Amino acid sequence: MTVFVFGADGYIGWPLSVRLARELDEEVIGVDNLVTRKLVEEVGGTTALPIGLPEQRVQAFRKEYAKNNLKIIEGDLTDGDFVDDLVSKYRPETVYHLAQQRSAPYSMIDRQHAAYTEVNNVLTNLNLLFALKNHSPKAHVVKMGTMGEYGTPTYNIEEGWMNVKHGGKSHRIMVPRDPGSWYHVSKVFDTYNLIFANKVWNIRATDVQQGVVYGSRTEDLVNGALNTRLDFDGVWGTVMNKYFAQIIAFNKMLIYGTGLMKRGFLSLQDSIDCLFMLGQKPADEGEYRVVNQMEEIHSTMELAKKAERIARKYGFNPEYETVEDPRVEKQRHNYSVSHRVLRRLGFRPRYKMNHVLEQIMQDMLNNAETIRTHAGAIRPAVYWNRAENKIGREYLRTINENAIRSSKSYII
Ligand SMILES: NC(=O)c1ccc[n+]([C@@H]2O[C@H](COP(=O)([O-])OP(=O)(O)OC[C@H]3O[C@@H](n4cnc5c(N)ncnc54)[C@H](O)[C@@H]3O)[C@@H](O)[C@H]2O)c1
């Protein structure tokens, strides 16, 4: 039996691959074209925690866990023939699909970056669905969506579906999507493609809508050779990573707009625990299952206060600098989310944010030199409503020929 992890070189994909290979006897095959490494460099960023090349990571796994059931294949999943060959050769039982361009700001740089994001994300998913239909129709797809698909509506966000009354009748409809970037739009496309594949081909799927994931480690990443990536720049870093990097580089935190924008958060360990469990408790044959996962809701200002508290322990005294919000988003809003399915399946979160944040700060401080030498990339540089953002253009045009190979005709 084989388990695929598409996106195995990524922030979540790597610790997931390690967890699966450590705990299962099945062969775990990661697939990745290493594009996140290149796209982060394109905007002047890098991972705060040093990471090895895929073969070094796999070696480190073998050495630590004395197991030989993990490998990583390099390849671009927008190449339909490649995906078809993979699935036909290995006939996987489970496919975790995390291989996507996942930065909202990156997708908002300009037309080329929006097109790259949408083509990359939609194609990787579509190629997988067709390959499964052809060669492994009973396999279970665990597809990473995002809570960002739903936006920040005034109503409670149910898990995928909701009951409404319209025209005097009750209906069960999909929770409306309100994406906040071209990246989020691509994830909404994926959701519809997945639902459609389920409807016409009975593809068995779990669509996992996770909130923002924070954390620099999981219990399996027990030494530096097993590190996962940790982004902190203005395009790729998530909010807590950016605050800590800003503190280390400038002794301040940049508060976007009112600082009252709320999101749902979960730890990297809980993300991995959940994904692992979903593979072990698959959707039924022919079922399309939706899971919302987030454990805490905070505004960006509340998070800044948490970051400040921790930074003070390490001798920093950070200022708060209010800057224009680069995103077009509601500045004041309610936010509430249903997340019962995981509980029903027996999942229990293990980490609270306060327990994990200090570890992130320590990991960043241990790599403070890396952060300081990339300080130029920490401030926001991509504005949703600017006609042109002067960042990163040369890269897609010239350096990253590979990544846009399959989508070139859409972009140029
Ligand atoms: N990080 C978060 O907070 C978060 C939250 C919710 C959902 N997600 C979703 O989880 C998934 C993984 O996110 P992540 O943070 O680990 O991102 P990541 O960028 O670190 O990992 C994605 C991996 O996919 C690979 N990839 C991208 N396009 C590919 C292609 N065409 N062919 C082969 N490999 C390709 C990248 O090289 C990268 O290693 C994404 O789908 C993302 O939308 C992430």
Tab-separated table of C-alpha atoms and ligand atoms in Angstrom:
chain	number	residue	atom	x	y	z
A	1	MET	CA	0.000	0.000	0.000
A	2	THR	CA	1.204	3.492	-0.799
A	3	VAL	CA	0.441	6.883	0.669
A	4	PHE	CA	1.253	9.953	-1.409
A	5	VAL	CA	2.062	13.351	0.029
A	6	PHE	CA	1.914	15.977	-2.707
A	7	GLY	CA	3.828	19.014	-1.447
A	8	ALA	CA	6.150	16.941	0.808
A	9	ASP	CA	8.910	19.551	0.834
A	10	GLY	CA	6.602	22.189	2.335
A	11	TYR	CA	6.010	23.632	5.781
A	12	ILE	CA	3.149	21.184	6.517
A	13	GLY	CA	3.951	18.484	3.945
A	14	TRP	CA	7.358	17.630	5.398
A	15	PRO	CA	6.302	17.015	9.022
A	16	LEU	CA	3.250	15.158	7.704
A	17	SER	CA	5.479	12.878	5.601
A	18	VAL	CA	7.717	12.177	8.597
A	19	ARG	CA	4.744	11.397	10.809
A	20	LEU	CA	3.174	9.039	8.282
A	21	ALA	CA	6.426	7.200	7.538
A	22	ARG	CA	7.313	6.950	11.206
A	23	GLU	CA	3.967	5.590	12.308
A	24	LEU	CA	2.854	3.475	9.338
A	25	ASP	CA	4.388	0.486	7.629
A	26	GLU	CA	3.127	1.619	4.230
A	27	GLU	CA	5.437	3.204	1.698
A	28	VAL	CA	5.158	7.001	1.915
A	29	ILE	CA	6.008	8.799	-1.305
A	30	GLY	CA	6.389	12.549	-1.222
A	31	VAL	CA	6.210	14.511	-4.471
A	32	ASP	CA	7.380	18.092	-4.845
A	33	ASN	CA	8.943	20.408	-7.419
A	34	LEU	CA	10.627	22.516	-4.681
A	35	VAL	CA	8.983	25.638	-6.037
A	36	THR	CA	8.242	27.243	-2.664
A	37	ARG	CA	11.977	27.449	-2.015
A	38	LYS	CA	12.408	29.415	-5.240
A	39	LEU	CA	9.346	31.634	-4.919
A	40	VAL	CA	10.328	32.690	-1.400
A	41	GLU	CA	13.784	33.632	-2.669
A	42	GLU	CA	12.194	35.573	-5.489
A	43	VAL	CA	10.753	38.085	-3.013
A	44	GLY	CA	13.944	38.266	-0.949
A	45	GLY	CA	12.920	35.820	1.775
A	46	THR	CA	14.264	32.524	3.024
A	47	THR	CA	13.372	29.957	5.653
A	48	ALA	CA	14.442	31.019	9.156
A	49	LEU	CA	15.175	27.401	10.076
A	50	PRO	CA	17.750	25.864	7.747
A	51	ILE	CA	16.406	22.894	5.767
A	52	GLY	CA	18.236	20.232	3.800
A	53	LEU	CA	17.627	19.115	0.243
A	54	PRO	CA	14.969	16.407	-0.110
A	55	GLU	CA	17.529	13.583	-0.250
A	56	GLN	CA	19.219	14.909	2.901
A	57	ARG	CA	15.871	15.135	4.660
A	58	VAL	CA	15.008	11.566	3.720
A	59	GLN	CA	18.437	10.392	4.911
A	60	ALA	CA	17.898	12.214	8.205
A	61	PHE	CA	14.550	10.442	8.593
A	62	ARG	CA	16.103	7.036	7.901
A	63	LYS	CA	18.883	7.660	10.384
A	64	GLU	CA	16.625	8.918	13.152
A	65	TYR	CA	13.828	6.377	12.793
A	66	ALA	CA	15.690	3.392	11.303
A	67	LYS	CA	12.985	2.992	8.663
A	68	ASN	CA	13.238	2.852	4.910
A	69	ASN	CA	9.671	3.561	3.831
A	70	LEU	CA	9.945	7.269	2.910
A	71	LYS	CA	11.037	8.677	-0.399
A	72	ILE	CA	10.614	11.961	-2.246
A	73	ILE	CA	10.187	12.239	-5.995
A	74	GLU	CA	10.920	15.594	-7.595
A	75	GLY	CA	8.393	16.587	-10.214
A	76	ASP	CA	5.844	19.175	-11.251
A	77	LEU	CA	2.269	18.141	-10.560
A	78	THR	CA	0.916	20.554	-13.159
A	79	ASP	CA	2.291	18.026	-15.657
A	80	GLY	CA	-0.735	15.785	-16.203
A	81	ASP	CA	1.210	12.890	-17.728
A	82	PHE	CA	3.598	12.838	-14.788
A	83	VAL	CA	0.692	12.654	-12.319
A	84	ASP	CA	-1.072	10.014	-14.387
A	85	ASP	CA	2.101	7.885	-14.495
A	86	LEU	CA	2.642	8.249	-10.752
A	87	VAL	CA	-0.868	7.186	-9.843
A	88	SER	CA	-0.937	4.372	-12.373
A	89	LYS	CA	2.398	3.025	-11.120
A	90	TYR	CA	1.783	3.175	-7.365
A	91	ARG	CA	-2.056	2.968	-7.131
A	92	PRO	CA	-2.110	4.857	-3.808
A	93	GLU	CA	-4.619	4.148	-1.107
A	94	THR	CA	-4.452	7.711	0.252
A	95	VAL	CA	-3.292	10.929	-1.378
A	96	TYR	CA	-2.635	14.011	0.699
A	97	HIS	CA	-2.722	16.983	-1.638
A	98	LEU	CA	-0.880	20.017	-0.255
A	99	ALA	CA	1.108	20.986	-3.356
A	100	GLN	CA	-0.020	24.488	-4.063
A	101	GLN	CA	1.141	28.093	-4.224
A	102	ARG	CA	-0.128	29.108	-0.785
A	103	SER	CA	0.728	32.775	-0.344
A	104	ALA	CA	-2.132	35.272	-0.735
A	105	PRO	CA	0.255	38.251	-1.157
A	106	TYR	CA	2.317	36.365	-3.748
A	107	SER	CA	-0.812	35.830	-5.830
A	108	MET	CA	-1.608	39.566	-5.612
A	109	ILE	CA	1.718	40.858	-6.983
A	110	ASP	CA	0.512	41.261	-10.556
A	111	ARG	CA	-1.200	39.466	-13.426
A	112	GLN	CA	1.632	36.981	-13.941
A	113	HIS	CA	1.673	35.942	-10.316
A	114	ALA	CA	-2.124	35.676	-10.161
A	115	ALA	CA	-2.109	33.534	-13.309
A	116	TYR	CA	0.735	31.375	-12.050
A	117	THR	CA	-1.108	30.769	-8.763
A	118	GLU	CA	-4.438	29.911	-10.304
A	119	VAL	CA	-3.011	27.689	-13.021
A	120	ASN	CA	-0.656	25.904	-10.649
A	121	ASN	CA	-3.272	25.278	-8.001
A	122	VAL	CA	-6.180	24.333	-10.197
A	123	LEU	CA	-4.082	22.087	-12.448
A	124	THR	CA	-2.351	20.145	-9.689
A	125	ASN	CA	-5.763	19.296	-8.250
A	126	LEU	CA	-7.423	18.529	-11.561
A	127	ASN	CA	-4.549	16.306	-12.676
A	128	LEU	CA	-4.854	14.331	-9.477
A	129	LEU	CA	-8.621	13.886	-9.829
A	130	PHE	CA	-8.324	12.606	-13.401
A	131	ALA	CA	-5.466	10.254	-12.514
A	132	LEU	CA	-7.450	8.820	-9.594
A	133	LYS	CA	-10.517	8.295	-11.722
A	134	ASN	CA	-8.388	6.428	-14.267
A	135	HIS	CA	-6.229	4.292	-12.006
A	136	SER	CA	-7.238	4.422	-8.346
A	137	PRO	CA	-10.936	5.278	-8.160
A	138	LYS	CA	-11.337	4.122	-4.548
A	139	ALA	CA	-8.390	6.077	-3.160
A	140	HIS	CA	-9.059	8.670	-0.478
A	141	VAL	CA	-7.956	12.247	-1.247
A	142	VAL	CA	-7.204	14.463	1.719
A	143	LYS	CA	-7.190	17.890	0.115
A	144	MET	CA	-5.905	20.962	1.930
A	145	GLY	CA	-8.303	23.821	1.556
A	146	THR	CA	-8.271	26.894	3.760
A	147	MET	CA	-10.665	28.712	6.072
A	148	GLY	CA	-9.874	31.741	3.901
A	149	GLU	CA	-12.235	30.354	1.254
A	150	TYR	CA	-15.177	31.395	3.405
A	151	GLY	CA	-14.004	34.953	4.115
A	152	THR	CA	-15.336	36.659	7.233
A	153	PRO	CA	-19.158	36.530	7.000
A	154	THR	CA	-21.496	37.790	9.704
A	155	TYR	CA	-23.024	34.308	10.134
A	156	ASN	CA	-21.397	31.298	11.772
A	157	ILE	CA	-19.299	29.352	9.236
A	158	GLU	CA	-20.660	25.811	9.127
A	159	GLU	CA	-18.594	22.882	7.879
A	160	GLY	CA	-19.018	23.151	4.155
A	161	TRP	CA	-22.811	23.037	4.079
A	162	MET	CA	-25.589	25.011	5.718
A	163	ASN	CA	-29.379	24.988	5.920
A	164	VAL	CA	-31.137	28.093	4.653
A	165	LYS	CA	-34.750	29.111	4.157
A	166	HIS	CA	-35.519	30.773	0.868
A	167	GLY	CA	-38.859	31.257	-0.861
A	168	GLY	CA	-40.545	29.586	2.114
A	169	LYS	CA	-38.562	26.375	1.586
A	170	SER	CA	-35.590	24.871	3.391
A	171	HIS	CA	-32.479	24.097	1.399
A	172	ARG	CA	-29.069	22.590	2.164
A	173	ILE	CA	-26.510	24.692	0.319
A	174	MET	CA	-22.765	24.967	0.280
A	175	VAL	CA	-21.554	27.702	2.616
A	176	PRO	CA	-20.971	30.681	0.295
A	177	ARG	CA	-17.358	31.368	-0.479
A	178	ASP	CA	-15.951	34.891	-0.236
A	179	PRO	CA	-12.259	34.606	-1.151
A	180	GLY	CA	-9.870	37.412	-0.220
A	181	SER	CA	-7.105	36.998	-2.842
A	182	TRP	CA	-6.415	35.272	-6.154
A	183	TYR	CA	-4.853	32.496	-4.090
A	184	HIS	CA	-8.086	32.035	-2.159
A	185	VAL	CA	-10.042	32.110	-5.411
A	186	SER	CA	-7.876	29.207	-6.634
A	187	LYS	CA	-8.789	27.235	-3.518
A	188	VAL	CA	-12.480	27.845	-4.162
A	189	PHE	CA	-12.025	26.461	-7.680
A	190	ASP	CA	-10.439	23.384	-6.119
A	191	THR	CA	-13.403	22.898	-3.834
A	192	TYR	CA	-15.834	22.957	-6.746
A	193	ASN	CA	-13.621	20.649	-8.799
A	194	LEU	CA	-13.458	18.211	-5.922
A	195	ILE	CA	-17.220	18.277	-5.371
A	196	PHE	CA	-17.808	17.799	-9.080
A	197	ALA	CA	-15.376	14.857	-9.257
A	198	ASN	CA	-17.176	13.352	-6.301
A	199	LYS	CA	-20.545	13.835	-7.997
A	200	VAL	CA	-19.608	12.348	-11.350
A	201	TRP	CA	-16.919	9.803	-10.432
A	202	ASN	CA	-17.625	9.135	-6.731
A	203	ILE	CA	-14.140	10.297	-5.800
A	204	ARG	CA	-13.765	9.781	-2.065
A	205	ALA	CA	-12.496	13.002	-0.511
A	206	THR	CA	-11.939	14.929	2.674
A	207	ASP	CA	-11.723	18.668	2.095
A	208	VAL	CA	-9.824	20.109	5.049
A	209	GLN	CA	-10.420	23.808	5.627
A	210	GLN	CA	-7.652	24.779	8.031
A	211	GLY	CA	-7.124	28.147	9.655
A	212	VAL	CA	-3.705	29.764	9.857
A	213	VAL	CA	-1.109	27.256	11.059
A	214	TYR	CA	1.598	28.420	13.480
A	215	GLY	CA	4.585	26.651	15.015
A	216	SER	CA	8.134	25.766	14.113
A	217	ARG	CA	8.247	22.120	15.212
A	218	THR	CA	6.384	18.912	15.720
A	219	GLU	CA	7.242	16.104	18.099
A	220	ASP	CA	8.768	14.079	15.244
A	221	LEU	CA	11.205	16.777	14.101
A	222	VAL	CA	13.693	15.939	16.799
A	223	ASN	CA	16.880	17.357	15.299
A	224	GLY	CA	17.984	20.132	12.958
A	225	ALA	CA	18.331	17.810	9.968
A	226	LEU	CA	14.577	17.183	10.238
A	227	ASN	CA	13.618	20.885	10.377
A	228	THR	CA	10.631	22.150	8.475
A	229	ARG	CA	10.709	25.503	6.709
A	230	LEU	CA	9.702	28.655	8.576
A	231	ASP	CA	8.896	31.738	6.520
A	232	PHE	CA	8.921	35.220	7.990
A	233	ASP	CA	9.027	37.689	5.092
A	234	GLY	CA	6.184	40.056	4.202
A	235	VAL	CA	4.907	37.837	1.385
A	236	TRP	CA	5.262	34.288	2.746
A	237	GLY	CA	5.333	34.671	6.527
A	238	THR	CA	2.164	34.187	8.550
A	239	VAL	CA	1.285	36.776	11.145
A	240	MET	CA	3.107	35.452	14.241
A	241	ASN	CA	6.271	34.665	12.303
A	242	LYS	CA	6.229	38.178	10.886
A	243	TYR	CA	5.818	39.790	14.313
A	244	PHE	CA	8.756	37.854	15.752
A	245	ALA	CA	10.928	38.622	12.731
A	246	GLN	CA	10.003	42.317	12.913
A	247	ILE	CA	10.920	42.372	16.588
A	248	ILE	CA	14.269	40.701	15.929
A	249	ALA	CA	15.074	42.895	12.910
A	250	PHE	CA	13.625	46.302	13.975
A	251	ASN	CA	12.384	45.949	17.564
A	252	LYS	CA	8.871	46.836	16.376
A	253	MET	CA	5.687	45.192	15.183
A	254	LEU	CA	3.806	46.409	12.127
A	255	ILE	CA	0.069	46.548	12.821
A	256	TYR	CA	-1.967	46.460	9.633
A	257	GLY	CA	-4.930	48.872	9.649
A	258	THR	CA	-7.101	48.681	12.754
A	259	GLY	CA	-5.511	45.426	13.943
A	260	LEU	CA	-9.047	44.158	14.615
A	261	MET	CA	-9.165	41.628	11.765
A	262	LYS	CA	-9.783	38.155	13.169
A	263	ARG	CA	-8.779	34.741	11.933
A	264	GLY	CA	-8.781	31.142	13.212
A	265	PHE	CA	-5.474	29.526	14.215
A	266	LEU	CA	-4.137	26.062	14.972
A	267	SER	CA	-0.726	24.666	15.813
A	268	LEU	CA	1.420	22.761	13.340
A	269	GLN	CA	1.261	19.712	15.622
A	270	ASP	CA	-2.552	19.802	15.637
A	271	SER	CA	-2.564	20.224	11.861
A	272	ILE	CA	-0.404	17.111	11.465
A	273	ASP	CA	-2.363	15.115	14.063
A	274	CYS	CA	-5.593	15.968	12.257
A	275	LEU	CA	-4.288	15.086	8.789
A	276	PHE	CA	-2.856	11.825	10.074
A	277	MET	CA	-6.136	10.897	11.724
A	278	LEU	CA	-8.188	11.750	8.627
A	279	GLY	CA	-6.080	9.314	6.608
A	280	GLN	CA	-6.727	6.610	9.212
A	281	LYS	CA	-10.452	7.381	9.356
A	282	PRO	CA	-11.174	8.002	5.684
A	283	ALA	CA	-14.325	9.365	4.148
A	284	ASP	CA	-16.702	6.567	3.128
A	285	GLU	CA	-16.556	5.252	-0.392
A	286	GLY	CA	-18.154	7.896	-2.602
A	287	GLU	CA	-18.326	10.469	0.206
A	288	TYR	CA	-17.243	14.123	-0.009
A	289	ARG	CA	-16.511	15.165	3.576
A	290	VAL	CA	-15.704	18.650	4.820
A	291	VAL	CA	-13.724	19.371	7.953
A	292	ASN	CA	-13.089	22.841	9.398
A	293	GLN	CA	-10.052	23.003	11.638
A	294	MET	CA	-9.097	25.910	13.835
A	295	GLU	CA	-8.689	25.984	17.586
A	296	GLU	CA	-8.456	29.661	18.561
A	297	ILE	CA	-9.689	32.936	17.100
A	298	HIS	CA	-7.644	36.093	17.581
A	299	SER	CA	-7.387	39.561	16.123
A	300	THR	CA	-4.022	40.637	14.768
A	301	MET	CA	-3.711	43.139	17.645
A	302	GLU	CA	-4.292	40.386	20.229
A	303	LEU	CA	-1.541	38.420	18.549
A	304	ALA	CA	0.812	41.401	18.675
A	305	LYS	CA	0.236	41.583	22.427
A	306	LYS	CA	1.124	37.906	22.760
A	307	ALA	CA	4.280	38.462	20.704
A	308	GLU	CA	5.221	41.465	22.840
A	309	ARG	CA	4.822	39.493	26.085
A	310	ILE	CA	7.183	36.819	24.830
A	311	ALA	CA	9.663	39.266	23.319
A	312	ARG	CA	9.957	41.100	26.640
A	313	LYS	CA	11.178	37.888	28.282
A	314	TYR	CA	14.054	37.946	25.808
A	315	GLY	CA	14.995	41.573	26.494
A	316	PHE	CA	13.095	43.273	23.646
A	317	ASN	CA	10.859	46.258	24.166
A	318	PRO	CA	9.020	46.401	20.833
A	319	GLU	CA	7.092	49.413	19.535
A	320	TYR	CA	3.771	49.148	17.715
A	321	GLU	CA	3.820	50.851	14.306
A	322	THR	CA	0.480	51.180	12.527
A	323	VAL	CA	0.765	50.834	8.765
A	324	GLU	CA	-1.733	50.871	5.892
A	325	ASP	CA	-3.369	47.440	5.572
A	326	PRO	CA	-1.979	46.065	2.298
A	327	ARG	CA	-5.033	43.815	1.929
A	328	VAL	CA	-8.560	44.788	0.991
A	329	GLU	CA	-10.457	43.248	3.896
A	330	LYS	CA	-13.044	44.085	6.529
A	331	GLN	CA	-11.399	46.028	9.330
A	332	ARG	CA	-14.048	45.165	11.960
A	333	HIS	CA	-16.096	42.011	11.855
A	334	ASN	CA	-17.485	39.022	13.709
A	335	TYR	CA	-15.874	35.666	13.234
A	336	SER	CA	-17.250	32.338	14.338
A	337	VAL	CA	-16.650	28.871	12.960
A	338	SER	CA	-18.165	25.407	13.474
A	339	HIS	CA	-15.595	22.664	13.819
A	340	ARG	CA	-17.428	19.650	15.132
A	341	VAL	CA	-16.588	16.935	12.614
A	342	LEU	CA	-13.071	16.425	13.916
A	343	ARG	CA	-14.355	16.183	17.484
A	344	ARG	CA	-16.891	13.606	16.379
A	345	LEU	CA	-14.059	11.617	14.806
A	346	GLY	CA	-12.236	11.666	18.145
A	347	PHE	CA	-9.712	14.409	17.437
A	348	ARG	CA	-8.543	16.428	20.432
A	349	PRO	CA	-6.195	19.393	19.967
A	350	ARG	CA	-3.088	19.187	22.093
A	351	TYR	CA	-1.562	22.635	21.869
A	352	LYS	CA	-2.626	26.127	22.860
A	353	MET	CA	-0.990	29.017	21.127
A	354	ASN	CA	0.670	30.301	24.280
A	355	HIS	CA	2.608	27.038	24.613
A	356	VAL	CA	4.007	27.145	21.122
A	357	LEU	CA	4.847	30.797	20.559
A	358	GLU	CA	7.875	30.816	22.781
A	359	GLN	CA	9.372	27.952	20.777
A	360	ILE	CA	8.948	29.974	17.571
A	361	MET	CA	10.675	32.967	19.165
A	362	GLN	CA	13.552	30.779	20.365
A	363	ASP	CA	13.948	29.171	16.943
A	364	MET	CA	13.967	32.573	15.311
A	365	LEU	CA	16.441	33.986	17.812
A	366	ASN	CA	18.754	31.051	17.163
A	367	ASN	CA	18.647	32.101	13.512
A	368	ALA	CA	18.589	35.849	14.103
A	369	GLU	CA	21.413	36.428	11.631
A	370	THR	CA	19.350	34.915	8.802
A	371	ILE	CA	16.435	37.159	9.744
A	372	ARG	CA	18.551	40.301	9.944
A	373	THR	CA	20.225	39.664	6.604
A	374	HIS	CA	16.761	39.339	5.023
A	375	ALA	CA	15.303	42.321	6.882
A	376	GLY	CA	14.638	44.113	3.588
A	377	ALA	CA	11.912	41.556	2.809
A	378	ILE	CA	10.039	41.826	6.100
A	379	ARG	CA	7.917	44.948	5.533
A	380	PRO	CA	4.739	44.542	3.434
A	381	ALA	CA	5.455	44.995	-0.264
A	382	VAL	CA	2.319	43.731	-1.981
A	383	TYR	CA	-0.791	45.931	-1.919
A	384	TRP	CA	-4.097	44.459	-3.086
A	385	ASN	CA	-5.338	47.659	-4.690
A	386	ARG	CA	-2.168	48.878	-6.393
A	387	ALA	CA	-2.063	48.463	-10.147
A	388	GLU	CA	1.506	47.263	-9.949
A	389	ASN	CA	3.637	45.899	-7.134
A	390	LYS	CA	7.308	46.199	-7.865
A	391	ILE	CA	8.468	42.928	-6.459
A	392	GLY	CA	9.333	39.567	-7.840
A	393	ARG	CA	8.552	40.113	-11.525
A	394	GLU	CA	11.894	39.148	-12.970
A	395	TYR	CA	11.801	35.783	-11.326
A	396	LEU	CA	8.678	34.389	-12.922
A	397	ARG	CA	9.870	35.714	-16.282
A	398	THR	CA	13.414	34.469	-16.230
A	399	ILE	CA	14.482	32.172	-13.431
A	400	ASN	CA	11.571	29.924	-12.744
A	401	GLU	CA	11.037	28.496	-16.191
A	402	ASN	CA	10.347	25.109	-14.716
A	403	ALA	CA	7.564	26.169	-12.448
A	404	ILE	CA	5.643	27.902	-15.216
A	405	ARG	CA	6.439	25.350	-17.880
A	406	SER	CA	2.976	23.901	-18.061
A	407	SER	CA	1.213	27.212	-17.661
A	408	LYS	CA	3.391	29.440	-19.825
A	409	SER	CA	0.836	29.990	-22.502
A	410	TYR	CA	-1.607	31.413	-19.969
A	411	ILE	CA	0.935	33.796	-18.537
A	412	ILE	CA	2.906	35.338	-21.348
B	1	LIG	N1	0.435	27.214	6.175
B	1	LIG	C1	-0.801	27.525	6.531
B	1	LIG	O1	-1.027	28.296	7.483
B	1	LIG	C2	-1.973	26.926	5.787
B	1	LIG	C3	-3.253	27.150	6.288
B	1	LIG	C4	-4.340	26.593	5.628
B	1	LIG	C5	-4.144	25.853	4.482
B	1	LIG	N2	-2.885	25.675	4.003
B	1	LIG	C6	-2.733	24.874	2.777
B	1	LIG	O2	-1.882	23.792	3.082
B	1	LIG	C7	-1.112	23.431	1.946
B	1	LIG	C8	0.354	23.386	2.313
B	1	LIG	O3	0.738	24.650	2.819
B	1	LIG	P1	2.208	24.935	3.323
B	1	LIG	O4	2.113	26.075	4.272
B	1	LIG	O5	2.869	23.693	3.726
B	1	LIG	O6	2.856	25.501	1.967
B	1	LIG	P2	4.300	25.252	1.332
B	1	LIG	O7	4.445	26.231	0.222
B	1	LIG	O8	5.341	25.273	2.393
B	1	LIG	O9	4.154	23.784	0.759
B	1	LIG	C9	3.591	23.494	-0.490
B	1	LIG	C10	4.540	22.565	-1.221
B	1	LIG	O10	3.969	22.246	-2.499
B	1	LIG	C11	4.995	22.306	-3.478
B	1	LIG	N3	4.368	22.589	-4.780
B	1	LIG	C12	3.668	23.680	-5.165
B	1	LIG	N4	3.285	23.569	-6.458
B	1	LIG	C13	3.738	22.365	-6.880
B	1	LIG	C14	3.670	21.685	-8.112
B	1	LIG	N5	3.089	22.227	-9.182
B	1	LIG	N6	4.233	20.455	-8.218
B	1	LIG	C15	4.877	19.888	-7.155
B	1	LIG	N7	4.976	20.511	-5.952
B	1	LIG	C16	4.419	21.728	-5.828
B	1	LIG	C17	5.920	23.413	-3.003
B	1	LIG	O11	7.206	23.312	-3.550
B	1	LIG	C18	5.889	23.227	-1.491
B	1	LIG	O12	6.945	22.400	-1.049
B	1	LIG	C19	-1.464	24.431	0.855
B	1	LIG	O13	-2.422	23.864	0.011
B	1	LIG	C20	-2.065	25.583	1.621
B	1	LIG	O14	-3.000	26.276	0.822
B	1	LIG	C21	-1.793	26.184	4.625
